[in-house]
Coordinates of C-alpha atoms in Angstrom, one line a residue:
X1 CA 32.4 60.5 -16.0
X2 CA 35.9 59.1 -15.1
X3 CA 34.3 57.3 -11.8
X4 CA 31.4 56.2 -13.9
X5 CA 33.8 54.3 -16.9
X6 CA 35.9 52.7 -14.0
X7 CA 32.9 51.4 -12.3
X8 CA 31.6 49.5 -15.9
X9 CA 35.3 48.4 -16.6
X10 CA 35.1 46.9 -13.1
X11 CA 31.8 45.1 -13.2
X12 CA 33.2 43.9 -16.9
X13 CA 36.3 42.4 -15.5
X14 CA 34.3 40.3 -12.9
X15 CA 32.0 39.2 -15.7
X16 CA 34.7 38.0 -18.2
X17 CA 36.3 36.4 -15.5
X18 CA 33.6 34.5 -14.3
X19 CA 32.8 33.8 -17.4
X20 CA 36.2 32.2 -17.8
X21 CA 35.7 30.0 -15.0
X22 CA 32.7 28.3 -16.1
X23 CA 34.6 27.4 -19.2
X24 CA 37.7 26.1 -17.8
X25 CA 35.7 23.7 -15.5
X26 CA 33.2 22.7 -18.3
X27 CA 36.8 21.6 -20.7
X28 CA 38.2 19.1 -17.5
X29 CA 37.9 15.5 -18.2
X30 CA 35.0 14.3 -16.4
X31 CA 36.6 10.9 -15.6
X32 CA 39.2 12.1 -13.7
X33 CA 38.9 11.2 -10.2
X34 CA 38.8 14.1 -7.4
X35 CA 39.6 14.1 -3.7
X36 CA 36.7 14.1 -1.2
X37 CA 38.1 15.6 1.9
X38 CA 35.1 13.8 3.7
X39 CA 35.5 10.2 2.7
X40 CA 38.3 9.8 -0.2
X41 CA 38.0 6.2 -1.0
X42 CA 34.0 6.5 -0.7
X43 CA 33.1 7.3 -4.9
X44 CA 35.5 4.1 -6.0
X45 CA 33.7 2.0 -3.3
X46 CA 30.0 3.4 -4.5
X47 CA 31.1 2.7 -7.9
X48 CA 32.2 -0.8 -7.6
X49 CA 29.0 -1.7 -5.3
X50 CA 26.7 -0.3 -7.7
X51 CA 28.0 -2.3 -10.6
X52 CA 27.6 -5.3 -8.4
X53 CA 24.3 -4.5 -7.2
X54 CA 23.2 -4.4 -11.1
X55 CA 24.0 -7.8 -11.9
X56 CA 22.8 -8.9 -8.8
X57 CA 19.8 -8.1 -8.0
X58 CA 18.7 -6.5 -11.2
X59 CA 15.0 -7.9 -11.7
X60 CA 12.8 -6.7 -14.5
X61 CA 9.3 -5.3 -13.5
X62 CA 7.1 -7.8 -15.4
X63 CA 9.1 -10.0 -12.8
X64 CA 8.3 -8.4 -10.3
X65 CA 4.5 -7.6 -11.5
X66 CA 4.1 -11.2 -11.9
X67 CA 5.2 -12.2 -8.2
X68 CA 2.9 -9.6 -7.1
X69 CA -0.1 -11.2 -9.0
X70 CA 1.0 -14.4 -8.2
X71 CA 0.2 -13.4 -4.0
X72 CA -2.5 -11.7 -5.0
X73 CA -4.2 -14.5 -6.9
X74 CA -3.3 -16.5 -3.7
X75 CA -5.0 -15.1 -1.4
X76 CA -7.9 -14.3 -3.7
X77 CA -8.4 -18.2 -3.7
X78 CA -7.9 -18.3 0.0
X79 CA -10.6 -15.6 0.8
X80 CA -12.8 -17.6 -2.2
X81 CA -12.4 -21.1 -0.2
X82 CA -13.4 -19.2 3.4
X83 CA -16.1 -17.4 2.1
X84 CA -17.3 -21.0 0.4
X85 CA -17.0 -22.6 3.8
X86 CA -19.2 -19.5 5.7
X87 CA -21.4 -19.9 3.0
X88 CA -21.8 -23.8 3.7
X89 CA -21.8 -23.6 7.2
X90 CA -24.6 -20.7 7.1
X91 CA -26.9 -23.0 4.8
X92 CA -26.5 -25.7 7.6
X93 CA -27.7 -23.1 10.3
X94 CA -30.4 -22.1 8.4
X95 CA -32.1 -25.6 7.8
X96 CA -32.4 -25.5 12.3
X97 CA -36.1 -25.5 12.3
X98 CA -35.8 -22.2 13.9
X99 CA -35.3 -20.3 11.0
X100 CA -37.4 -22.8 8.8
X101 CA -40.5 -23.4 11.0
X102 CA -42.8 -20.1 11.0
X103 CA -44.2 -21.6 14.2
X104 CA -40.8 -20.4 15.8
X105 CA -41.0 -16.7 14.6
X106 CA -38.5 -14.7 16.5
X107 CA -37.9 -17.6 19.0
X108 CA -35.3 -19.9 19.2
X109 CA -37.6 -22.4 21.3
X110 CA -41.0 -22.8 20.0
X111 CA -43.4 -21.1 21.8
X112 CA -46.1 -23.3 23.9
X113 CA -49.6 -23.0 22.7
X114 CA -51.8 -21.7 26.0
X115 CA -55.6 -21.9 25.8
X116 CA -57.2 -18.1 24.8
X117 CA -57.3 -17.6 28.6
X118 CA -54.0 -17.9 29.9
X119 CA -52.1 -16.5 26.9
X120 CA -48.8 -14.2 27.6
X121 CA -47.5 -11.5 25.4
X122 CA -44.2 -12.5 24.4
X123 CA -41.6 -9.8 24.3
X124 CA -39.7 -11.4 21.5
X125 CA -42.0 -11.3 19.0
X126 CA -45.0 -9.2 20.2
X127 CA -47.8 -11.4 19.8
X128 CA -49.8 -13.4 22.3
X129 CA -49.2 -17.0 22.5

Protein backbone atom coordinates (compact mmCIF):
# COMPACT_ATOMS: atom_id res chain seq x y z
CA UNK A 1 0.00 0.00 0.00
CA UNK A 2 2.93 2.28 0.94
CA UNK A 3 4.54 1.65 -2.76
CA UNK A 4 1.13 2.08 -4.21
CA UNK A 5 0.36 5.90 -2.43
CA UNK A 6 4.04 6.88 -3.48
CA UNK A 7 3.54 5.87 -7.02
CA UNK A 8 -0.01 8.23 -7.25
CA UNK A 9 1.80 11.09 -5.24
CA UNK A 10 4.48 10.71 -7.96
CA UNK A 11 2.39 10.71 -11.05
CA UNK A 12 0.39 13.86 -9.21
CA UNK A 13 3.52 15.85 -8.74
CA UNK A 14 4.34 15.53 -12.62
CA UNK A 15 0.77 16.49 -13.39
CA UNK A 16 0.55 19.70 -11.21
CA UNK A 17 3.74 20.61 -12.46
CA UNK A 18 3.05 20.37 -15.90
CA UNK A 19 0.19 21.87 -15.34
CA UNK A 20 2.10 24.84 -13.97
CA UNK A 21 4.02 25.16 -17.04
CA UNK A 22 1.34 25.63 -19.44
CA UNK A 23 0.19 28.48 -17.30
CA UNK A 24 3.24 30.32 -16.82
CA UNK A 25 3.95 30.33 -20.58
CA UNK A 26 0.19 31.20 -21.41
CA UNK A 27 0.60 34.67 -18.75
CA UNK A 28 4.10 35.94 -20.84
CA UNK A 29 3.50 38.96 -22.93
CA UNK A 30 3.07 37.87 -26.39
CA UNK A 31 4.85 40.92 -27.84
CA UNK A 32 7.99 40.38 -26.34
CA UNK A 33 10.56 39.49 -28.81
CA UNK A 34 12.52 36.09 -28.43
CA UNK A 35 15.89 34.91 -29.73
CA UNK A 36 15.99 32.58 -32.74
CA UNK A 37 19.25 30.69 -32.44
CA UNK A 38 18.79 30.07 -36.27
CA UNK A 39 18.37 33.51 -37.74
CA UNK A 40 17.97 36.23 -34.77
CA UNK A 41 17.32 39.27 -36.84
CA UNK A 42 14.99 37.10 -39.25
CA UNK A 43 11.08 37.81 -37.37
CA UNK A 44 11.92 41.89 -37.31
CA UNK A 45 12.93 41.58 -40.95
CA UNK A 46 9.71 39.33 -41.92
CA UNK A 47 7.72 41.72 -39.97
CA UNK A 48 8.81 44.91 -41.57
CA UNK A 49 8.54 43.22 -45.26
CA UNK A 50 5.23 42.08 -44.64
CA UNK A 51 3.89 45.43 -43.73
CA UNK A 52 5.45 46.66 -46.84
CA UNK A 53 4.28 44.08 -48.96
CA UNK A 54 0.59 45.05 -47.79
CA UNK A 55 0.57 48.47 -48.98
CA UNK A 56 2.26 47.55 -51.85
CA UNK A 57 1.00 45.21 -53.68
CA UNK A 58 -2.32 44.71 -51.81
CA UNK A 59 -4.88 44.36 -54.77
CA UNK A 60 -8.51 43.62 -54.10
CA UNK A 61 -10.00 40.45 -55.92
CA UNK A 62 -12.75 42.24 -57.91
CA UNK A 63 -9.47 43.82 -59.25
CA UNK A 64 -8.00 41.13 -59.95
CA UNK A 65 -11.39 39.32 -61.32
CA UNK A 66 -11.85 42.16 -63.58
CA UNK A 67 -8.25 41.88 -65.19
CA UNK A 68 -8.95 38.31 -65.67
CA UNK A 69 -12.25 39.01 -67.64
CA UNK A 70 -10.85 41.70 -69.24
CA UNK A 71 -8.05 38.84 -71.17
CA UNK A 72 -10.64 36.71 -71.29
CA UNK A 73 -13.02 38.89 -73.20
CA UNK A 74 -9.96 39.51 -75.39
CA UNK A 75 -9.26 36.69 -76.71
CA UNK A 76 -12.86 35.78 -76.98
CA UNK A 77 -13.06 38.54 -79.65
CA UNK A 78 -9.87 37.39 -81.14
CA UNK A 79 -11.02 33.73 -81.62
CA UNK A 80 -14.67 35.53 -82.77
CA UNK A 81 -12.78 37.64 -85.57
CA UNK A 82 -10.66 34.22 -86.81
CA UNK A 83 -13.46 32.06 -86.75
CA UNK A 84 -15.34 35.08 -88.91
CA UNK A 85 -12.48 35.05 -91.32
CA UNK A 86 -12.56 30.85 -91.71
CA UNK A 87 -16.02 31.29 -92.11
CA UNK A 88 -15.53 33.89 -95.01
CA UNK A 89 -12.79 32.28 -96.58
CA UNK A 90 -14.81 28.76 -96.54
CA UNK A 91 -17.92 30.52 -98.28
CA UNK A 92 -15.37 31.62 -101.01
CA UNK A 93 -14.23 27.93 -101.50
CA UNK A 94 -17.38 26.73 -101.71
CA UNK A 95 -18.80 29.00 -104.58
CA UNK A 96 -15.53 26.87 -106.85
CA UNK A 97 -17.83 25.14 -109.23
CA UNK A 98 -16.55 22.07 -107.73
CA UNK A 99 -18.56 22.01 -104.95
CA UNK A 100 -21.42 23.94 -106.70
CA UNK A 101 -21.69 22.06 -110.04
CA UNK A 102 -23.31 18.40 -109.48
CA UNK A 103 -21.61 17.71 -112.84
CA UNK A 104 -18.23 17.58 -110.69
CA UNK A 105 -19.50 15.11 -108.00
CA UNK A 106 -16.54 13.88 -106.11
CA UNK A 107 -14.08 15.41 -108.76
CA UNK A 108 -12.23 18.34 -108.62
CA UNK A 109 -11.94 18.41 -112.59
CA UNK A 110 -15.07 17.74 -114.33
CA UNK A 111 -15.23 14.51 -115.70
CA UNK A 112 -15.21 14.20 -119.72
CA UNK A 113 -18.39 12.89 -121.16
CA UNK A 114 -17.26 9.47 -123.41
CA UNK A 115 -19.84 7.93 -125.74
CA UNK A 116 -21.75 4.67 -124.02
CA UNK A 117 -18.91 2.64 -125.53
CA UNK A 118 -15.78 3.82 -124.34
CA UNK A 119 -16.93 4.89 -120.79
CA UNK A 120 -14.45 4.25 -117.67
CA UNK A 121 -15.45 3.58 -114.10
CA UNK A 122 -14.10 6.31 -112.19
CA UNK A 123 -12.61 5.38 -108.89
CA UNK A 124 -13.53 8.63 -107.26
CA UNK A 125 -16.93 8.59 -107.49
CA UNK A 126 -17.99 5.02 -108.70
CA UNK A 127 -19.92 5.67 -111.53
CA UNK A 128 -19.18 5.25 -115.26
CA UNK A 129 -18.50 8.39 -117.16
Amino acid sequence: MNMLTRFLFIIFSFVLLSCTATLAQSKEPKNEKRDNSFAPMEEEQSAIQKKDMKKKGKKSYRAMFNKKMDKKIREYEARMEANAMEDKKQRRLMKKPQYSDPMYFGHKKKPKKRPPGKRKFCKECHIWH
